[in-house]
Each structure stands twice: as C-alpha cells, then as structure tokens.
Coordinates of C-alpha atoms and ligand atoms in Angstrom, one line a residue:
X1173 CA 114.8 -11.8 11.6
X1174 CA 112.1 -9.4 12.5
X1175 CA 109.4 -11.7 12.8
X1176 CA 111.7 -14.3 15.1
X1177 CA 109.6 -12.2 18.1
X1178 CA 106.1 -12.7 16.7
X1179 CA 103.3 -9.8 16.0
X1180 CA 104.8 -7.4 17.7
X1181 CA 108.0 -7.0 15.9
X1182 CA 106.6 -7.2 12.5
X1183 CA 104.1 -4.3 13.3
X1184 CA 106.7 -2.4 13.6
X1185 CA 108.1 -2.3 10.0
X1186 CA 104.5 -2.6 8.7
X1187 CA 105.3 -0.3 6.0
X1188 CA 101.9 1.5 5.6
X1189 CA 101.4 2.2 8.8
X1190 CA 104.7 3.4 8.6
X1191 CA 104.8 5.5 5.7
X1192 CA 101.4 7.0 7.2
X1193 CA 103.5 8.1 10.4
X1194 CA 106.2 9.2 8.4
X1195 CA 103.6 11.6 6.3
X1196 CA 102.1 12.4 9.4
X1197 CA 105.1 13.3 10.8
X1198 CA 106.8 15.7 7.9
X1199 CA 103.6 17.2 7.2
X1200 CA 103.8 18.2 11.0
X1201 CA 107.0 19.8 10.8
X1202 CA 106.7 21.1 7.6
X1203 CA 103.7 23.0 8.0
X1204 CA 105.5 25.6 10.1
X1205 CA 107.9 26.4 6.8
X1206 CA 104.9 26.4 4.8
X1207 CA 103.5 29.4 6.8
X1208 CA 106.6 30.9 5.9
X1209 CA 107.1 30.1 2.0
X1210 CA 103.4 31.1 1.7
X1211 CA 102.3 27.8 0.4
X1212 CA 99.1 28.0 2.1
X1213 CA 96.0 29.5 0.4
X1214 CA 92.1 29.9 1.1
X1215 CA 89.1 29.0 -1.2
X1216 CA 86.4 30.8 -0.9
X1217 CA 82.3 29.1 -0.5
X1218 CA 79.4 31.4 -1.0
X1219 CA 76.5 31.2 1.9
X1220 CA 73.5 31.7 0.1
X1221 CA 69.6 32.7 1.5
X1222 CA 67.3 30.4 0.6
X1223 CA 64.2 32.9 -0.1
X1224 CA 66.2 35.1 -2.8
X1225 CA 69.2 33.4 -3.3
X1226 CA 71.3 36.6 -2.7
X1227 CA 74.7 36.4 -1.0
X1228 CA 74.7 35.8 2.8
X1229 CA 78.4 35.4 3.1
X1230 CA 81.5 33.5 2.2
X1231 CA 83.4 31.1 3.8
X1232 CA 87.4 30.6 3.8
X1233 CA 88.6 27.1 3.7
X1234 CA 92.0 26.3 3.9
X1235 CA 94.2 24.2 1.4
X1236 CA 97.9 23.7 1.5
X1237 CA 99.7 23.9 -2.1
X1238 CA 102.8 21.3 -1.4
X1239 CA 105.2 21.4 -2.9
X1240 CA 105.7 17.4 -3.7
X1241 CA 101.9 16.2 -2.8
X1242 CA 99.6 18.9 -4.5
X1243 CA 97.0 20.7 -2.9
X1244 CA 96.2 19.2 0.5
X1245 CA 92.4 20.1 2.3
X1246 CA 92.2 20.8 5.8
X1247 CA 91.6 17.3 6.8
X1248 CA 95.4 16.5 6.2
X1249 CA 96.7 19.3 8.7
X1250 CA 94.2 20.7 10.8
X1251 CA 94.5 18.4 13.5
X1252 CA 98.1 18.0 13.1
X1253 CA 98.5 21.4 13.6
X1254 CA 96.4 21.7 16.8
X1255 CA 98.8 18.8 18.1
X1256 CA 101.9 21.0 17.2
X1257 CA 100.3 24.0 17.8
X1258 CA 101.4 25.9 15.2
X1259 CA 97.2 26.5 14.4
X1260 CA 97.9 29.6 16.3
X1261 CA 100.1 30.9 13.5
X1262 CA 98.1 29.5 11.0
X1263 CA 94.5 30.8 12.2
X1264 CA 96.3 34.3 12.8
X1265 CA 97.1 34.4 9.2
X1266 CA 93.5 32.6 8.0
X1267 CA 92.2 35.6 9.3
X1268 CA 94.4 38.4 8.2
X1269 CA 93.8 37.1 4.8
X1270 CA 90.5 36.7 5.1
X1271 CA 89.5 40.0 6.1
X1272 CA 91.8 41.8 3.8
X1273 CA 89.9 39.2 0.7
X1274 CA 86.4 40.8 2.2
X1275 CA 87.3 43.8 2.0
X1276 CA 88.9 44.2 -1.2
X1277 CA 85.4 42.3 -2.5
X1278 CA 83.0 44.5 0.1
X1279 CA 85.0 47.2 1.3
X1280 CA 83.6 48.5 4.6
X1281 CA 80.1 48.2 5.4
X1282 CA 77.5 47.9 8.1
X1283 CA 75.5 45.7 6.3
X1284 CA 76.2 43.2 3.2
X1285 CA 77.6 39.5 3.4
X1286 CA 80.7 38.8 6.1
X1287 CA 83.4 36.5 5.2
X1288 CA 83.1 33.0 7.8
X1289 CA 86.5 31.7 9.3
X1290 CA 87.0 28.7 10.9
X1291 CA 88.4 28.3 14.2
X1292 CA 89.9 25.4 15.7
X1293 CA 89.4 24.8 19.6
X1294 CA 92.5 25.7 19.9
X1295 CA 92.6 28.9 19.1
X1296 CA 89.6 29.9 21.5
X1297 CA 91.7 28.7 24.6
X1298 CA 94.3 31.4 23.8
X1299 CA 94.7 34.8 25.1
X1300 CA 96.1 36.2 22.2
X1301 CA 92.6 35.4 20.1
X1302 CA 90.7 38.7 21.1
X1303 CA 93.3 41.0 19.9
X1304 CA 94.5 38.5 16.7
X1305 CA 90.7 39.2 15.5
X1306 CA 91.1 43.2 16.3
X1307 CA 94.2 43.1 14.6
X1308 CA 92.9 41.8 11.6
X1309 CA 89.9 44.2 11.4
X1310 CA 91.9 47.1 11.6
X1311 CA 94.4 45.7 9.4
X1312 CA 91.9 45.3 6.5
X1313 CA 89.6 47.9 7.0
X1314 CA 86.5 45.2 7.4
X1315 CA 83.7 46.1 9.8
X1316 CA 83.2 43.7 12.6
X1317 CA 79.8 42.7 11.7
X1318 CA 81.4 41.6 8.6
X1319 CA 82.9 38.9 10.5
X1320 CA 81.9 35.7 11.5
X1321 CA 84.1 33.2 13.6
X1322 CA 82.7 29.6 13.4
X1323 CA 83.8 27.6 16.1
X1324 CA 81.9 23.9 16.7
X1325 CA 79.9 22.4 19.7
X1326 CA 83.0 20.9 21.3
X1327 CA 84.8 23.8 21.5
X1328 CA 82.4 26.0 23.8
X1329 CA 81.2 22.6 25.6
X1330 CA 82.1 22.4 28.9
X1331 CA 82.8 25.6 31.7
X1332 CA 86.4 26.6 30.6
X1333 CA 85.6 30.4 31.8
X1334 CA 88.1 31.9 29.4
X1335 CA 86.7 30.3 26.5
X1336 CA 83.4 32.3 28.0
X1337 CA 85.3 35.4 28.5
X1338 CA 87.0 35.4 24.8
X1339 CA 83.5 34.7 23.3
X1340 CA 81.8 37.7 24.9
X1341 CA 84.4 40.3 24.1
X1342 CA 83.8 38.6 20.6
X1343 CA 80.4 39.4 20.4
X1344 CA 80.7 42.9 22.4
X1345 CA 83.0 43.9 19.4
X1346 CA 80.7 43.4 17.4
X1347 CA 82.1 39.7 15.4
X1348 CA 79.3 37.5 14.2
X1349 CA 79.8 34.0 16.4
X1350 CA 78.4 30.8 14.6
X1351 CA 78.4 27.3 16.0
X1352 CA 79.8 24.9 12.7
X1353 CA 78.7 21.6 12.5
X1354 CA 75.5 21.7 14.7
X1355 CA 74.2 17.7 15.4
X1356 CA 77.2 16.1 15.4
X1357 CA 78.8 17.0 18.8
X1358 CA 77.4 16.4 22.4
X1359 CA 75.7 19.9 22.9
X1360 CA 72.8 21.3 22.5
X1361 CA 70.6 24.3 21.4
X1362 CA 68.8 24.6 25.6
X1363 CA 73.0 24.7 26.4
X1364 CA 73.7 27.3 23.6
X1365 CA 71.1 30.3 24.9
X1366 CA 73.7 31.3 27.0
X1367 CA 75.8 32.1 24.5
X1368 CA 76.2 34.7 22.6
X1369 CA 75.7 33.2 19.3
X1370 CA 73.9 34.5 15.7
X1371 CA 73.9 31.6 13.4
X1372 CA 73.4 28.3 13.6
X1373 CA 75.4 25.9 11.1
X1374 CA 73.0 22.7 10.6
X1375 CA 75.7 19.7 9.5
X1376 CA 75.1 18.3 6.3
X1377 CA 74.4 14.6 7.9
X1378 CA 70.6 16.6 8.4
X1379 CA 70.4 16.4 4.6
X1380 CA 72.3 13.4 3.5
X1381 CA 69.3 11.5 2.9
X1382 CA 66.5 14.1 2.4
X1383 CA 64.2 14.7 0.5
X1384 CA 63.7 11.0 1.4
X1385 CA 60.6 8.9 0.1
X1386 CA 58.1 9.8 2.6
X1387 CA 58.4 13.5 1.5
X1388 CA 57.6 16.4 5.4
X1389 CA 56.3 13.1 6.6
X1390 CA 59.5 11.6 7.6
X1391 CA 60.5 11.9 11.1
X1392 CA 63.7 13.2 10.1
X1393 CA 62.2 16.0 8.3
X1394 CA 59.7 16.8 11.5
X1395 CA 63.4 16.9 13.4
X1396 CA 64.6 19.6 11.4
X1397 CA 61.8 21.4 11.4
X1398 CA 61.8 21.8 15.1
X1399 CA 65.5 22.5 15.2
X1400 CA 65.1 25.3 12.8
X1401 CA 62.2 26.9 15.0
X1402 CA 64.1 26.0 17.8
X1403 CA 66.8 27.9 16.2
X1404 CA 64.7 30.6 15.0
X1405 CA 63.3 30.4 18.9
X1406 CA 66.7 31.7 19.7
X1407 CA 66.9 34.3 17.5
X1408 CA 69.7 32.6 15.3
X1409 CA 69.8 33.0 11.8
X1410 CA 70.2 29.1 10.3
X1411 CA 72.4 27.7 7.2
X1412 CA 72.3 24.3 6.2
X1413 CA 75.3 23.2 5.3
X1414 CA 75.9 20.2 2.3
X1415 CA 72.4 21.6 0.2
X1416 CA 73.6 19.4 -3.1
X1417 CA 70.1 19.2 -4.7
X1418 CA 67.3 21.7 -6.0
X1419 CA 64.9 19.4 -3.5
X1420 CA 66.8 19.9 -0.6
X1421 CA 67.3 23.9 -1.2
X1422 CA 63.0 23.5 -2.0
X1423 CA 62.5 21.1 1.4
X1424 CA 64.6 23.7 3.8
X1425 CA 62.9 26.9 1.9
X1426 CA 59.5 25.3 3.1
X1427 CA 61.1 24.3 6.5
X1428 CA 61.7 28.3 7.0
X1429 CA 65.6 27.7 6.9
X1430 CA 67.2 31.3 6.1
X1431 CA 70.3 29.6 3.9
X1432 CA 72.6 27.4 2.7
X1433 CA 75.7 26.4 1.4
X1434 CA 76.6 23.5 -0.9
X1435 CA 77.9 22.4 -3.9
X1436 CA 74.3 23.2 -5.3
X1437 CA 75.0 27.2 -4.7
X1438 CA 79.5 26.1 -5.2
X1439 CA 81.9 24.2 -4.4
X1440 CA 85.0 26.1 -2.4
X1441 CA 87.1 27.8 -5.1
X1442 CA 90.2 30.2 -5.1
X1443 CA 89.4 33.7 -5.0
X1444 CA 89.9 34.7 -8.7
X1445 CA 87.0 32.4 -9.9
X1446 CA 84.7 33.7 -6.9
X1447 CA 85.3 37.5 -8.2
X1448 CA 83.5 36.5 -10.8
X1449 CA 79.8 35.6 -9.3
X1450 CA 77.7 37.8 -10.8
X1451 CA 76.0 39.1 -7.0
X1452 CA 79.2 39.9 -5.6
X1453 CA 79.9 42.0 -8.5
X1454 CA 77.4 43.6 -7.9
X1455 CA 78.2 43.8 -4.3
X1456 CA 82.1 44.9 -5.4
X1457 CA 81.7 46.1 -8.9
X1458 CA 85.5 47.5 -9.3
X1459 CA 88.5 46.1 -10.0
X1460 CA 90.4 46.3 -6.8
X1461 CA 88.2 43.0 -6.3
X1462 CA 90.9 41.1 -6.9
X1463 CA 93.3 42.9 -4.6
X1464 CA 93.5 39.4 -2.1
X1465 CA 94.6 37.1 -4.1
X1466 CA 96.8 34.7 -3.8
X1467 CA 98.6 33.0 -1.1
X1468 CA 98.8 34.3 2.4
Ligands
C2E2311 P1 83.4 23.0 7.6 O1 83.7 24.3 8.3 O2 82.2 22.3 8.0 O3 83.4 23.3 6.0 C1 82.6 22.7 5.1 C2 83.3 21.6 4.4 O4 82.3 20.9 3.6 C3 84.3 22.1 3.4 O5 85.3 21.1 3.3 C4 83.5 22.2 2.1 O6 84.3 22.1 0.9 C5 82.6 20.9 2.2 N1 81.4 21.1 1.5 C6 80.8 22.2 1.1 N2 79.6 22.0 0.5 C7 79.5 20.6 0.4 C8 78.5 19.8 -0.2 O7 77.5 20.2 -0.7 N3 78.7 18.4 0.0 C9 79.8 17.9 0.6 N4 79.9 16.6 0.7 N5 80.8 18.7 1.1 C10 80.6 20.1 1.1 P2 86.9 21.5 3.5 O8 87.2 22.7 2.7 O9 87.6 20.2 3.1 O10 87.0 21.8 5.0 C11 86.9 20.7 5.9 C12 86.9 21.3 7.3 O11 88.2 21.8 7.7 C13 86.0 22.4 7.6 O12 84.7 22.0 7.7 C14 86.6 23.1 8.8 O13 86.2 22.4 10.0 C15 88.1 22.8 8.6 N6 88.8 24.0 8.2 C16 88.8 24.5 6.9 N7 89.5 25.7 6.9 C17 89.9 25.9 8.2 C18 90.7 26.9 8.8 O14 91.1 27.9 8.2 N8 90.9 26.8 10.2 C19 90.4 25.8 10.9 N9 90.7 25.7 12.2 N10 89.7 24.8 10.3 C20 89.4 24.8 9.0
MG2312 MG1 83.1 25.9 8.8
MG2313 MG1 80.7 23.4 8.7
MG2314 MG1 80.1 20.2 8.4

C-alpha cells in the first residue's frame, strides 16, 4: 500500500536513502559519546621543503575508531559535527592532543617544524577559540610558533568582524595562520593581504594533472607559477598539497614552491609509525617521543 500515493510515498521507504539518514543520523549523536570513550584518534602527515626535503611540519588528521564501522575519516563526521556542533568539543580536544604529540616529538622550541590543525568554520566564529588555543599551549608546553591553525577561504570570506578579531589575537600570540585548500573557494590572494596569514596551502586539484604533456609550457603550469610568486609577493611561505609523483615534487622545486605534502613524502599515519622518520628523530631523538600516543 505505500505506493497507492505515487512517487512520493515510495521515496519515503527508499531504503538507501534511508539507511544513509539513519547513519547520518547515529553517527551525529554518537559522536558526542565518542569524545567521551576516547574513540577518536589523529594521524599524523609530514610537510616536507622541497629544496632539502627536511621536515617543515606535521599535520593532525582526524579518524574516528567505531566501534561497529572501523575507522571513519573526517569526511564522515566533520560536517555532521559542525551541524550539531559538538566540533567545538572535538576541535578543543584536536588541539590539546596535538600540541601535547608536538611536544613530546619537539619539545619547546623557537624554531623547528610546528604541528598543523585543522579548523572548521565553526570554530573561528566562537569566542571560546582564543583561549581554547592558549589553553592548549600552556597545557603542552609547545611554543606558539610551533603552531599552525589551518582554516580555508570560506571561513575568513566575508566581514564577520569577530572572525577578524579572533585571527589577529591569533597571530599577535604568536600562532602560525595558514589558509587550507587555496583555489577551490571564492577568495582570493588581493583579499587575503589583509590578513594576517604565513602560509599558503595550494589544493591538490593545482597538481592533479601536472606534469602534463606540454611540460612549464602549459597554461596551467604558467598559473601556478604566478600564484606561487604571488604568494611569495605576500610574504607567505607555500605547500602544495597532493605532491604524489617525483615530477610534481621536480616541477614545484623549479616553480620556487617552498614544500609539500603528499603521499610522495606519506600518507597520514598514527603517531607510533611517524616516531619513527628518521628526521624527526633527529629532531626528538629520546624516547619520551612516544609520550602522545594514542587516543585523545
Ligand atoms: P585537508 O586539511 O586538506 O587534509 C589533507 C587531506 O588530503 C587528508 O585527508 C590527507 O590524508 C589527504 N591527502 C594527503 N596527501 C594526499 C595525496 O597525495 N593525494 C591524495 N589524493 N590525498 C592526499 P583526510 O585525512 O581524509 O582529511 C580530509 C579533510 O578533513 C582535511 O582536508 C580537513 O579539511 C578535514 N579534517 C581533518 N582533520 C580535521 C580536524 O581535526 N578538524 C577539522 N575541522 N577538520 C579536519
Ligand atoms: Mg588541512
Ligand atoms: Mg588541505
Ligand atoms: Mg586539500
């Protein structure tokens, strides 16, 4: 009898669509709990520069270890968690565990690689952000400049004067600011200058089909090159994100970008297997290294 109305009806007992909402929907409310029972972990992604292949920094990507479905990447909770809103408890704990990771792999320095945490748009429109990051770094120990918060295009688009506010006392504490993502929102670099930003986070659709045939010929090689002097015009020190292939890393190194990141330098992994790249090593070199792991 549930088609006797047509379409309509039958759309809703379309069981895929409704066993997506129902995932959608548990996930949701689960994640809260998951905060909770610690079922939430980062990986770790090394930032490499280009010219000497020396450590830049890391990034932490979160992955949720559930209990029935595996391990889940951001893409299955991120936005679902913006919706709810518990983000704000999860990027408060991304970061506490972040921090305390870099420091029990860098301890406390002025100088040296910085760990890179993600955060959603979210989280800039909240008051509590300034002192969550303060909190953190005193917490851990970890300098501010060994720091960076990567927020995308979308999130500082627009005049939202808080979001302003929250990113200069950011930057006057000393946090490194990076814009993820770069090319695939609405903004732009003329739009940027005015804030106060160090890096620049080139998106790996840039890359995806370069080295091409036509070699620095190619338009879309000429576009990156201006965008990295561009870039470079602004003082900001540029990564190019999804570097895969030895040509790429060879292409960007003649294009003057300063690093990358990539399955060609790593995959994201859990912390243990990070601990054991041989330049943070050298960077650590004692066994309190592995002090962070684990879940948050
Ligand atoms: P993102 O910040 O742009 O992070 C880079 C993503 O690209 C990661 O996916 C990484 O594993 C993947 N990747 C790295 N190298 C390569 C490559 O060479 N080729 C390809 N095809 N992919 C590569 P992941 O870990 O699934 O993260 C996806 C997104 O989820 C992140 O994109 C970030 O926007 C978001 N995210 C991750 N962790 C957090 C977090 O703690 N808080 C918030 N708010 N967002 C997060
Ligand atoms: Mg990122
Ligand atoms: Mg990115
Ligand atoms: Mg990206």
């Amino acid at each position: 009898w549930a088609k006797a109305d047509g379409k309509s009806q039958w759309a809703l007992f379309e069981p895929e669509r409704d066993a997506q909402e129902l995932t959608r929907y548990s996930l949701s409310s689960a994640l809260p709990a998951a905060l909770v029972r610690q079922d939430l972990l980062l990986h770790y992604q090394p930032l490499r520069r280009l010219a000497d292949g020396s450590l830049h920094g890391v990034e932490a990507l979160v992955r949720w270890n559930h209990p029935r479905l595996g391990l889940l990447g951001p893409e299955n909770f991120i936005a679902l968690a913006e919706q709810s809103g518990s983000i704000v408890a999860l990027g408060r704990h991304v970061l506490q565990v972040a921090c305390r990771q870099a420091f029990a792999w860098f301890g406390a320095s002025d100088s040296g690689p910085f760990v890179s945490v993600n955060l959603a748009t979210r989280q800039l429109r909240e008051e509590s952000l300034v002192e969550d990051v303060r909190r953190a770094l005193t917490n851990s120990g970890l300098r501010p400049q060994q720091l960076q918060l990567e927020i995308t295009e979308s999130a500082v688009i627009g005049t939202d004067p808080l979001t302003g506010r929250t990113l200069q006392a950011l930057a006057d504490m000393g946090v490194r600011l990076a814009i993820d993502d770069f090319g695939t929102g609405y903004s732009n670099l003329i739009y940027l200058r005015r804030l106060p930003l160090d890096e620049l986070k080139l998106d790996r659709t840039f890359l995806r089909e370069l080295p091409g045939e036509e070699g620095k010929d190619s338009l879309d090689v000429q576009l990156l090159a201006s965008l990295i002097s561009l870039a470079h015009l602004l003082n900001l020190t540029v990564t190019a994100e999804g570097v895969e292939t030895q040509a790429q890393l060879e292409l960007l190194l003649s294009l003057g970008c300063d690093a990358g990141q990539g399955t060609f330098f790593g995959a994201a992994r859990p912390p243990t297997e990070i601990s054991g790249l041989p330049d943070l090593e050298r960077a650590v070199g004692s066994p309190e290294a592995r002090a962070g792991d684990g879940p948050i």
